[in-house]
Coordinates of C-alpha atoms in Angstrom, one line a residue:
X116 CA -32.4 196.8 55.4
X117 CA -34.9 194.1 54.1
X118 CA -38.6 195.4 53.9
X119 CA -40.9 193.4 55.8
X120 CA -44.6 193.4 54.4
X121 CA -47.7 195.0 56.8
X122 CA -48.9 192.6 58.7
X123 CA -52.7 193.9 57.7
X124 CA -53.7 190.1 60.6
X125 CA -53.0 193.2 63.1
X126 CA -54.2 196.0 61.2
X127 CA -56.9 198.2 63.4
X128 CA -60.1 198.2 61.3
X129 CA -59.9 202.1 60.7
X130 CA -56.5 202.1 58.9
X131 CA -57.6 199.4 57.0
X132 CA -60.0 201.0 55.3
X133 CA -57.6 204.1 54.6
X134 CA -55.8 201.8 53.2
X135 CA -58.7 200.3 50.6
X136 CA -58.9 203.8 50.0
X137 CA -55.6 205.1 49.1
X138 CA -55.3 201.5 46.8
X139 CA -59.1 201.8 45.3
X140 CA -57.8 206.0 44.2
X141 CA -54.0 203.7 43.1
X142 CA -56.5 201.4 40.9
X143 CA -58.5 204.7 39.8
X144 CA -56.0 206.8 38.3
X145 CA -54.2 203.9 36.4
X146 CA -57.5 203.3 34.4
X147 CA -57.7 206.7 33.2
X148 CA -57.4 207.7 29.7
X149 CA -54.7 209.4 28.0
X150 CA -55.9 212.3 27.6
X151 CA -57.6 212.8 31.3
X152 CA -54.5 211.8 32.4
X153 CA -52.2 213.7 29.8
X154 CA -55.0 217.2 31.4
X155 CA -53.4 215.9 35.0
X156 CA -49.6 216.2 33.8
X157 CA -49.8 220.2 32.8
X158 CA -52.2 221.2 35.2
X159 CA -49.9 220.0 37.9
X160 CA -46.6 221.4 36.2
X161 CA -48.6 224.9 36.3
X162 CA -48.6 224.9 40.2
X163 CA -47.3 228.7 41.3
X164 CA -44.1 229.1 42.4
X165 CA -45.6 229.9 45.9
X166 CA -47.3 227.5 46.1
X167 CA -44.3 225.1 45.9
X168 CA -42.1 227.0 47.7
X169 CA -45.3 226.8 50.9
X170 CA -45.2 222.7 50.2
X171 CA -41.1 222.5 50.3
X172 CA -41.1 224.5 53.6
X173 CA -44.3 222.7 55.3
X174 CA -42.0 219.2 53.6
X175 CA -38.7 221.0 55.7
X176 CA -41.4 221.3 59.0
X177 CA -42.2 217.9 59.1
X178 CA -38.5 216.0 58.3
X179 CA -37.8 218.5 61.4
X180 CA -40.2 217.5 63.8
X181 CA -39.8 213.6 63.7
X182 CA -39.4 212.1 66.8
X183 CA -35.9 210.9 67.4
X184 CA -36.6 207.6 70.2
X185 CA -32.8 207.9 70.4
X186 CA -33.3 210.7 72.3
X187 CA -35.5 209.4 74.6
X188 CA -34.7 207.5 78.3
X189 CA -37.9 204.7 78.9
X190 CA -38.5 202.7 82.1
X191 CA -41.3 200.9 83.2
X192 CA -45.0 201.5 84.9
X193 CA -47.5 200.7 85.8
X194 CA -51.0 202.3 84.6
X195 CA -54.3 202.1 86.7
X196 CA -57.7 202.4 84.7
X197 CA -61.2 202.8 84.0
X198 CA -63.4 202.0 81.1
X199 CA -67.4 200.4 81.1
X200 CA -66.9 198.5 78.4
X201 CA -70.5 198.2 76.6
X202 CA -69.0 200.1 73.4
X203 CA -65.6 197.8 73.3
X204 CA -65.3 194.4 72.2
X205 CA -63.3 193.5 75.1
X206 CA -60.3 193.9 76.8
X207 CA -58.2 192.9 74.2
X208 CA -57.4 192.7 70.8
X209 CA -59.1 190.9 67.9
X210 CA -58.0 192.2 64.0
X211 CA -61.7 190.9 63.1
X212 CA -63.7 191.9 65.8
X213 CA -66.9 194.9 64.2
X214 CA -66.1 197.5 67.8
X215 CA -63.0 198.5 69.0
X216 CA -61.5 196.1 71.7
X217 CA -59.8 198.6 74.6
X218 CA -56.8 197.5 74.1
X219 CA -56.8 199.6 70.4
X220 CA -57.5 202.4 71.9
X221 CA -55.0 202.3 73.7
X222 CA -52.8 201.6 71.3
X223 CA -53.4 204.4 69.4
X224 CA -52.8 207.1 72.2
X225 CA -49.5 205.1 73.1
X226 CA -48.0 206.4 70.2
X227 CA -49.8 208.8 69.0
X228 CA -48.2 211.3 72.1
X229 CA -45.0 208.7 71.6
X230 CA -44.9 207.3 74.7
X231 CA -44.4 204.0 72.2
X232 CA -42.1 204.1 68.8
X233 CA -43.1 201.2 67.6
X234 CA -42.2 200.8 63.0
X235 CA -45.5 199.7 62.4
X236 CA -47.8 202.6 63.5
X237 CA -51.2 200.5 62.1
X238 CA -49.9 197.7 63.2
X239 CA -51.2 196.1 67.2
X240 CA -47.9 194.8 68.5
X241 CA -47.2 195.5 72.6
X242 CA -44.6 192.9 72.3
X243 CA -41.6 194.9 72.1
X244 CA -42.9 196.5 75.0
X245 CA -42.2 194.7 78.4
X246 CA -46.4 194.8 77.8
X247 CA -48.1 192.7 80.5
X248 CA -52.2 193.1 81.6
X249 CA -53.6 191.1 85.5
X250 CA -56.5 190.7 83.4
X251 CA -58.8 190.4 80.2
X252 CA -62.4 190.9 80.1
X253 CA -65.0 190.3 77.5
X254 CA -67.5 192.7 75.3
X255 CA -69.6 194.6 77.2
X256 CA -67.7 193.5 80.3
X257 CA -66.1 197.0 82.0
X258 CA -63.2 197.2 85.3
X259 CA -62.6 200.2 87.7
X260 CA -59.3 198.9 88.1
X261 CA -57.2 196.8 85.2
X262 CA -53.6 197.7 85.6
X263 CA -50.7 197.3 82.9
X264 CA -47.0 196.9 82.2
X265 CA -45.3 199.4 79.9
X266 CA -42.0 200.2 78.8
X267 CA -42.3 203.2 77.6
X268 CA -40.5 207.3 76.7
X269 CA -38.9 208.9 79.8
X270 CA -38.4 212.6 81.0
X271 CA -35.6 211.2 82.4
X272 CA -32.4 212.7 80.7
X273 CA -30.2 210.0 79.0
X274 CA -26.6 209.3 81.2
X275 CA -23.9 211.0 79.5
X276 CA -21.5 208.4 77.1
X277 CA -17.8 209.2 78.6
X278 CA -15.2 210.6 76.0
X279 CA -12.8 207.4 74.8
X280 CA -9.6 207.6 75.5
X281 CA -6.8 207.7 72.5
X282 CA -4.6 204.6 72.8
X283 CA -2.3 204.5 69.7
X284 CA 0.6 206.1 69.4
X285 CA 2.4 208.3 66.8
X286 CA 5.6 208.1 66.7
X287 CA 8.1 210.5 67.5
X288 CA 5.2 213.1 68.1
X289 CA 3.9 210.5 71.5
X290 CA 5.5 213.3 73.7
X291 CA 4.5 216.9 72.4
X292 CA 0.7 215.8 72.2
X293 CA 0.9 213.6 75.8
X294 CA 2.5 217.0 77.0
X295 CA -0.8 218.7 74.8
X296 CA -2.6 216.0 76.0
X297 CA -1.7 216.9 80.1
X298 CA -2.0 220.9 79.7
X299 CA -5.8 220.5 78.2
X300 CA -5.8 217.7 80.6
X301 CA -5.7 220.8 83.4
X302 CA -8.1 223.1 81.5
X303 CA -10.4 221.0 81.0
X304 CA -10.4 219.9 85.3
X305 CA -10.8 223.0 86.2
X306 CA -13.9 223.6 84.0
X307 CA -14.8 221.0 85.5
X308 CA -15.3 221.8 89.4
X309 CA -16.5 224.5 88.0
X310 CA -19.3 222.6 86.4
X311 CA -19.4 220.5 89.1
X312 CA -20.1 223.4 91.5
X313 CA -22.7 224.4 89.3
X314 CA -24.5 221.2 89.2
X315 CA -24.1 221.1 93.5
X316 CA -26.7 223.3 93.0
X317 CA -29.4 222.1 90.1
X318 CA -31.5 220.1 91.9
X319 CA -32.0 216.0 91.0
X320 CA -34.2 214.9 88.5
X321 CA -37.4 214.1 90.4
X322 CA -39.2 211.2 88.8
X323 CA -42.4 212.4 89.6
X324 CA -42.5 215.7 89.5
X325 CA -39.9 215.9 86.3
X326 CA -41.7 213.5 84.5
X327 CA -43.9 213.2 81.9
X328 CA -48.1 213.8 83.5
X329 CA -48.7 209.8 81.3
X330 CA -52.2 210.0 82.7
X331 CA -53.4 213.0 81.7
X332 CA -50.9 212.6 78.3
X333 CA -53.0 209.6 77.4
X334 CA -56.6 210.9 78.4
X335 CA -56.5 214.1 76.3
X336 CA -55.8 211.2 73.3
X337 CA -59.0 208.0 75.1
X338 CA -62.4 207.5 74.1
X339 CA -64.3 210.0 77.8
X340 CA -65.7 206.0 78.0
X341 CA -61.3 205.2 79.2
X342 CA -59.1 206.8 81.4
X343 CA -56.2 206.0 83.2
X344 CA -56.9 206.9 87.3
X345 CA -52.7 206.3 88.1
X346 CA -49.4 205.0 87.1
X347 CA -47.0 203.6 89.6
X348 CA -42.9 204.2 89.2
X349 CA -41.6 202.1 90.7
X350 CA -42.2 198.4 90.0
X351 CA -41.0 195.1 92.0
X352 CA -37.1 193.5 90.5
X353 CA -39.6 190.9 87.7
X354 CA -43.1 193.2 87.8
X355 CA -45.8 191.2 85.3
X356 CA -49.4 192.8 85.6
X357 CA -50.5 188.9 85.2
X358 CA -48.4 187.2 87.6
X359 CA -47.6 189.4 90.1
X360 CA -51.4 189.7 90.9
X361 CA -52.3 187.5 93.7
X362 CA -56.1 188.9 93.4
X363 CA -58.8 189.9 92.0
X364 CA -61.9 191.5 92.6
X365 CA -65.2 192.2 90.8
X366 CA -68.8 193.1 91.3
X367 CA -72.5 191.7 89.4
X368 CA -74.6 194.7 90.0
X369 CA -78.2 194.1 90.2
X370 CA -81.4 195.4 90.7
X371 CA -84.2 194.6 93.9
X372 CA -86.3 193.7 91.7
X373 CA -84.9 192.0 89.3
X374 CA -87.5 193.1 86.6
X375 CA -90.8 194.7 86.4
X376 CA -93.6 193.0 89.5
X377 CA -96.7 192.9 88.6
X378 CA -99.5 193.4 90.9
X379 CA -101.9 191.1 93.3
X380 CA -104.3 191.2 90.8
X381 CA -102.8 189.7 88.1
X382 CA -100.6 187.1 89.7
X383 CA -100.9 183.6 90.1
X384 CA -101.0 182.8 93.7
X385 CA -98.3 181.0 94.9
X386 CA -95.4 181.8 97.3
X387 CA -93.4 183.8 95.5
X388 CA -93.7 187.7 94.3
X389 CA -92.3 186.8 90.4
X390 CA -89.6 190.3 89.8
X391 CA -88.2 189.9 93.5
X392 CA -85.1 187.4 95.0
X393 CA -84.3 186.0 98.1
X394 CA -81.0 187.8 99.1
X395 CA -81.4 185.4 102.2
X396 CA -80.9 183.1 99.8
X397 CA -78.1 183.8 97.8
X398 CA -75.9 185.1 100.3
X399 CA -76.4 181.5 102.0
X400 CA -75.1 180.0 98.1
X401 CA -73.0 182.3 97.3
X402 CA -71.1 182.0 101.1
X403 CA -70.6 178.4 99.3
X404 CA -68.6 179.7 97.0
X405 CA -65.8 180.8 99.1
X406 CA -62.7 178.0 100.0
X407 CA -60.8 176.3 97.4
X408 CA -63.2 174.5 94.5
X409 CA -63.5 172.6 91.3
X410 CA -65.6 175.1 89.4
X411 CA -65.7 173.7 86.2
X412 CA -69.7 173.0 86.5
X413 CA -69.6 177.2 86.2
X414 CA -67.4 177.6 83.6
X415 CA -67.0 177.7 79.5
X416 CA -64.2 175.0 78.7
X417 CA -62.2 176.6 76.6
X418 CA -60.4 173.4 74.8
X419 CA -57.8 175.5 73.2
X420 CA -55.7 175.9 76.6
X421 CA -56.6 171.9 77.3
X422 CA -56.8 173.7 80.9
X423 CA -57.6 170.0 83.9
X424 CA -56.6 172.2 86.6
X425 CA -59.9 173.7 87.1
X426 CA -60.0 174.8 90.4
X427 CA -60.0 178.7 92.1
X428 CA -59.8 179.6 95.0
X429 CA -62.0 182.9 96.8
X430 CA -61.2 184.6 99.8
X431 CA -64.6 185.7 99.7
X432 CA -68.1 186.0 98.6
X433 CA -71.2 187.8 99.5
X434 CA -74.3 189.6 98.3
X435 CA -74.0 193.8 99.0
X436 CA -76.1 196.4 98.9
X437 CA -75.4 200.0 97.2
X438 CA -76.2 202.2 99.6
X439 CA -75.5 205.7 97.8
X440 CA -77.7 205.0 95.4
X441 CA -80.8 207.3 95.1
X442 CA -83.1 206.3 91.6
X443 CA -86.7 205.3 93.6
X444 CA -89.7 205.0 91.3
X445 CA -92.6 204.9 93.9
X446 CA -95.1 202.8 91.9
X447 CA -92.9 199.8 93.9
X448 CA -94.0 201.4 97.3
X449 CA -98.1 200.4 96.2
X450 CA -99.5 197.5 98.9
X451 CA -100.1 195.4 95.7
X452 CA -96.6 195.3 93.9
X453 CA -94.4 194.5 97.7
X454 CA -93.6 190.4 98.0
X455 CA -95.6 189.1 100.3
X456 CA -93.0 189.8 103.5
X457 CA -92.3 192.8 102.2
X458 CA -90.1 194.6 102.2
X459 CA -87.8 197.4 104.3
X460 CA -87.5 201.0 101.9
X461 CA -87.4 202.9 98.7
X462 CA -87.5 200.8 96.0
X463 CA -86.1 199.8 93.3
X464 CA -82.2 198.6 95.7
X465 CA -78.7 197.6 94.0
X466 CA -77.2 195.5 95.4
X467 CA -73.8 193.6 94.1
X468 CA -72.3 190.0 94.0
X469 CA -69.0 190.8 95.8
X470 CA -66.8 188.1 94.5
X471 CA -62.4 187.7 95.6
X472 CA -60.6 185.4 94.0
X473 CA -56.7 184.8 93.0
X474 CA -57.7 183.8 89.7
X475 CA -60.7 182.8 87.3
X476 CA -62.0 180.6 85.0
X477 CA -63.7 181.7 81.7
X478 CA -66.3 183.7 82.0
X479 CA -66.8 181.6 85.9
X480 CA -68.0 184.6 87.5
X481 CA -71.3 185.4 84.8
X482 CA -72.2 181.4 85.5
X483 CA -71.8 181.8 89.4
X484 CA -74.2 185.1 88.7
X485 CA -76.6 183.3 86.7
X486 CA -77.0 180.0 89.2
X487 CA -77.6 182.9 92.0
X488 CA -80.3 184.7 90.4
X489 CA -82.0 180.9 90.5
X490 CA -81.8 180.5 93.8
X491 CA -83.0 184.4 94.5
X492 CA -86.6 182.9 92.7
X493 CA -86.5 180.2 94.3
X494 CA -86.4 178.1 91.2
X495 CA -83.4 176.2 92.7
X496 CA -83.0 175.7 96.6
X497 CA -79.4 176.5 97.9
X498 CA -77.7 173.8 97.9
X499 CA -77.6 173.8 94.2
X500 CA -74.3 175.4 95.0
X501 CA -72.5 172.2 96.5
X502 CA -74.1 170.0 94.4
X503 CA -72.4 172.0 91.2
X504 CA -68.9 172.0 93.5
X505 CA -69.6 168.3 93.6
X506 CA -67.7 167.3 90.6
X507 CA -67.3 163.7 91.7
X508 CA -70.5 164.0 91.7
X509 CA -71.5 165.3 88.9
X510 CA -68.5 166.1 86.6
X511 CA -70.8 166.9 83.6
X512 CA -72.5 171.2 83.7
X513 CA -76.1 170.8 82.6
X514 CA -77.2 173.4 79.9
X515 CA -78.1 177.1 81.3
X516 CA -77.9 180.4 81.1
X517 CA -75.1 182.9 82.9
X518 CA -75.8 186.0 83.3
X519 CA -75.2 189.2 80.8
X520 CA -71.8 190.5 80.6
X521 CA -72.7 193.9 81.3
X522 CA -73.4 194.8 84.8
X523 CA -70.1 193.3 85.5
X524 CA -66.7 195.2 86.6
X525 CA -63.7 194.1 87.5
X526 CA -63.7 195.9 90.3
X527 CA -59.6 195.9 91.4
X528 CA -56.8 194.0 91.0
X529 CA -54.2 194.1 94.6
X530 CA -50.2 193.5 93.7
X531 CA -49.3 191.9 97.5
X532 CA -45.8 192.4 98.8
X533 CA -44.4 188.9 98.0
X534 CA -41.2 186.9 99.7
X535 CA -39.3 185.5 96.4
X536 CA -41.2 181.7 97.7
X537 CA -44.0 182.2 97.1
X538 CA -42.6 184.8 94.3
X539 CA -42.1 181.9 92.9
X540 CA -44.8 180.1 93.1
X541 CA -46.4 180.7 89.4
X542 CA -44.0 180.0 86.6
X543 CA -45.1 182.7 84.3
X544 CA -46.1 181.7 81.0
X545 CA -47.6 178.5 82.6
X546 CA -51.6 178.6 83.2
X547 CA -51.6 180.3 86.4
X548 CA -52.2 177.1 88.6
X549 CA -49.6 177.8 91.4
X550 CA -49.0 176.1 95.1
X551 CA -50.2 179.4 96.2
X552 CA -53.0 180.4 94.3
X553 CA -55.5 177.2 94.1
X554 CA -53.5 174.4 96.5
X555 CA -56.2 173.3 99.2
X556 CA -53.4 172.9 102.0
X557 CA -51.4 175.7 101.1
X558 CA -51.7 178.2 103.4
X559 CA -52.6 182.0 102.0
X560 CA -53.7 185.4 103.0
X561 CA -57.6 186.1 102.6
X562 CA -56.5 190.0 103.7
X563 CA -54.4 191.0 101.0
X564 CA -52.8 194.5 100.9
X565 CA -51.6 196.2 98.2
X566 CA -48.1 196.6 98.2
X567 CA -47.6 199.7 94.8
X568 CA -47.5 202.3 95.3
X569 CA -49.0 204.7 93.0
X570 CA -49.6 207.9 91.6
X571 CA -52.7 208.4 91.4
X572 CA -54.5 211.4 89.7
X573 CA -55.1 214.9 91.8
X574 CA -51.9 214.2 93.6
X575 CA -49.1 215.5 91.4
X576 CA -51.6 218.6 90.4
X577 CA -55.0 218.8 92.5
X578 CA -56.3 220.2 89.1
X579 CA -56.3 217.8 87.3
X580 CA -58.5 216.3 88.8
X581 CA -60.6 219.2 89.2
X582 CA -60.1 221.8 86.4
X583 CA -60.8 222.8 82.5
X584 CA -59.7 218.6 80.9
X585 CA -59.4 217.2 84.6
X586 CA -60.6 213.8 85.5
X587 CA -64.1 215.0 88.2
X588 CA -64.8 217.3 85.4
X589 CA -65.1 214.9 82.6
X590 CA -66.0 211.7 84.7
X591 CA -69.1 214.6 85.4
X592 CA -70.0 215.0 82.6
X593 CA -69.9 211.4 81.8
X594 CA -72.0 211.0 84.4
X595 CA -74.7 213.0 83.9
X596 CA -75.2 212.4 80.6
X597 CA -76.4 208.7 81.8
X598 CA -78.0 210.8 84.4
X599 CA -80.2 212.4 82.8
X600 CA -80.6 209.3 80.5
X601 CA -82.0 206.8 83.8
X602 CA -84.0 210.6 85.2
X603 CA -86.6 210.2 82.3
X604 CA -86.5 206.4 81.4
X605 CA -87.5 206.8 85.4
X606 CA -90.3 208.8 85.5
X607 CA -92.0 207.6 82.2
X608 CA -91.8 203.9 83.8
X609 CA -93.5 206.0 86.8
X610 CA -95.8 207.5 84.6
X611 CA -97.3 204.2 83.1
X612 CA -97.0 202.0 86.0
X613 CA -99.0 204.2 87.9
X614 CA -101.6 206.4 85.1
X615 CA -104.4 203.7 83.9
X616 CA -106.9 202.1 86.0
X617 CA -106.7 197.8 85.1
X618 CA -109.7 197.5 87.3
X619 CA -112.4 199.6 84.9
X620 CA -111.6 196.3 82.2
X621 CA -113.3 198.1 79.6
X622 CA -112.8 194.6 77.2
X623 CA -115.3 192.3 77.9
X624 CA -113.0 188.8 79.0
X625 CA -110.2 190.4 78.3
X626 CA -107.5 188.1 80.6
X627 CA -106.5 189.2 83.9
X628 CA -104.3 186.7 84.8
X629 CA -100.9 185.1 82.0
X630 CA -102.0 182.3 80.7
X631 CA -101.1 179.2 82.3
X632 CA -97.6 177.2 82.9
X633 CA -96.0 180.2 81.4
X634 CA -92.9 182.0 83.7
X635 CA -90.4 184.8 84.1
X636 CA -87.4 183.8 84.6
X637 CA -84.9 185.8 85.2
X638 CA -80.7 185.3 84.0
X639 CA -79.5 188.5 83.7
X640 CA -79.9 191.4 82.3
X641 CA -82.2 194.1 81.5
X642 CA -85.9 191.9 81.9
X643 CA -87.1 188.5 82.6
X644 CA -87.4 185.5 80.5
X645 CA -90.5 183.7 79.2
X646 CA -90.3 179.9 80.5
X647 CA -92.6 177.7 79.9
X648 CA -92.7 175.4 83.3
X649 CA -89.2 175.7 85.1
X650 CA -86.7 172.1 85.0
X651 CA -84.7 171.8 87.6
X652 CA -80.5 171.8 86.5
X653 CA -80.5 168.2 87.3
X654 CA -82.6 167.2 84.7
X655 CA -81.4 168.9 82.3
X656 CA -79.5 167.5 79.2
X657 CA -75.9 167.7 80.4
X658 CA -72.9 169.0 78.8
X659 CA -69.8 167.0 77.5
X660 CA -67.3 166.7 80.5
X661 CA -64.5 168.5 80.7
X662 CA -62.0 165.5 78.7
X663 CA -64.3 164.4 76.2
X664 CA -64.1 169.0 75.6
X665 CA -60.4 168.9 75.4
X666 CA -60.1 165.1 73.3
X667 CA -62.9 165.9 70.6
X668 CA -60.4 168.8 69.9
X669 CA -57.6 167.7 69.6
X670 CA -59.0 164.6 67.9
X671 CA -60.3 168.1 65.5
X672 CA -56.3 168.1 64.6
X673 CA -55.5 164.6 63.7
X674 CA -54.3 163.6 67.7
X675 CA -55.9 160.8 68.6
X676 CA -56.5 162.3 72.2
X677 CA -55.6 165.3 74.7
X678 CA -53.0 163.8 76.4
X679 CA -51.5 162.5 73.0
X680 CA -51.7 166.2 71.7
X681 CA -50.0 167.8 74.8
X682 CA -47.2 166.0 75.2
X683 CA -46.2 166.7 71.9
X684 CA -43.5 168.9 71.7
X685 CA -44.5 172.3 70.3
X686 CA -48.6 171.6 69.8
X687 CA -49.4 174.7 69.3
X688 CA -47.4 176.2 67.2
X689 CA -48.5 172.4 65.5
X690 CA -52.5 173.6 65.6
X691 CA -52.3 177.0 63.5
X692 CA -49.6 175.2 60.5
X693 CA -52.7 173.2 60.9
X694 CA -55.3 175.8 60.8
X695 CA -53.5 178.0 58.5
X696 CA -53.3 175.2 56.1
X697 CA -57.4 174.6 56.6
X698 CA -57.6 177.6 55.5
X699 CA -55.2 178.3 52.0
X700 CA -57.5 175.1 51.6
X701 CA -61.3 176.6 52.1
X702 CA -61.7 173.7 55.0
X703 CA -63.9 175.0 58.4
X704 CA -61.7 175.3 61.5
X705 CA -61.2 172.0 62.8
X706 CA -61.7 172.3 67.2
X707 CA -63.8 174.6 68.5
X708 CA -63.8 178.3 69.5
X709 CA -60.6 180.3 68.7
X710 CA -58.8 180.0 72.5
X711 CA -58.5 184.0 74.6
X712 CA -55.3 184.3 75.2
X713 CA -55.7 184.9 78.4
X714 CA -58.2 183.5 81.9
X715 CA -61.3 185.6 81.3
X716 CA -63.3 185.7 84.6
X717 CA -66.1 187.6 82.2

């Protein structure tokens, strides 16, 4: 067997560090003086026979316990899981990242549990395991309904191999052998009949009760902020977590007020109370996203994919209040902090931008939310959404900042039951621009129902939810830790906001209002940004069009334009080869940023 060199590009960071330490230790040993080496050899020879026996026994034990994948069957399953993305570099594994990814943590748990058994466990390579993923969330983005498909080890017994019949003759002994074989067959037939009676009484293998508890096994090995919630034992034919998914739901959470408002006595007189959002106008603008539109002005152009179709179907888009949260700040109820029109109930309230769609472009939702925040602050009218969607009139995106990533959640992924025609509408390997998803003339079901029969944790065994290591038990600990942080920060903020008497004005001549021309603008995140005079979107610098971005990328690799490049056979392979040459020659990368493997809305 030819030895394959290690592919260090696919090694996780901790494996690389371990390997470097091993190599450093090896170099240190080789550089030692001969005298020290002789002393070490003498010391090694003085090891007692008992220690040697113990090592031999331990080695034998490890050898006996070596996992043999040939003894196990496998099956294709789907896993539905959740993660809090703040501490991760996104979902997809990237060897150059400083922070771990969700895929990296999944890989380590799958390998350690022997649910998959790669030849090189240190190299993250899902290729041999029929792996597919529904969405690729970016750094900091969370998911409560992420789905992957993967082939894993199963407890299902392997089918018994049929015994080969002897067909070769043996001269004069044929008759004797035939008679002996007949007698043996009759005896084995009687044994088989007796065994059949026993097997008939033995219950059949249950695909759930007798199967590996996949969720529990993985949750014991995954970090506490990544939890597997359900698995699917039965999947549709040709299932792909990416292409079989026809609806993705996202939620972007925010507070009302969005940032700390100033008391009326310190504010410049205007019709808008800073910090408070106009939810009705935001909802009016959000509804304009519904339907099939060209979203090139609501995304980041990725030249590495050479996308030319930016149309996406949005089934639903709305602003929704979260009713079941208690996180009041009493000082916001004082008259001097209230908006001019007033607001019912205690504050802050929590809302989310709710969006359901067939597929999304890169950073699409964070761009959509950023514009809604401008509308909510009265800086742009709701009609700005229609103007940005009119790409015939406005083919270039204004230069604006997209919203922060942490409040965004991939809420759920829906796999409806499809007809053969619908299932073939999106060809695996394409950009996902299927007729049923994005064609304005196509009739699509906007109320899709998930057809996968998920086995949720707790449905097999309630103690897997509420036991010592149950899912609810573990998540309660995660929630309470963060809740205590919130409570303490809440009490501190309320204390600081109410304790001082700002009417005392102990320093004469101290400013009682912020400088003129300075405005707070909320762009997502935890605080507002101080800006000068606000510049409306269409009076800002306009970025290059999608065609210009694609052409510039192609020209960086020696092509005339994007059309010539995409007509070239295997153009992606040609670009990879060119990048490798550039690296070897020390040249900087041509084109643009590295391309994500899949579309991402985050």
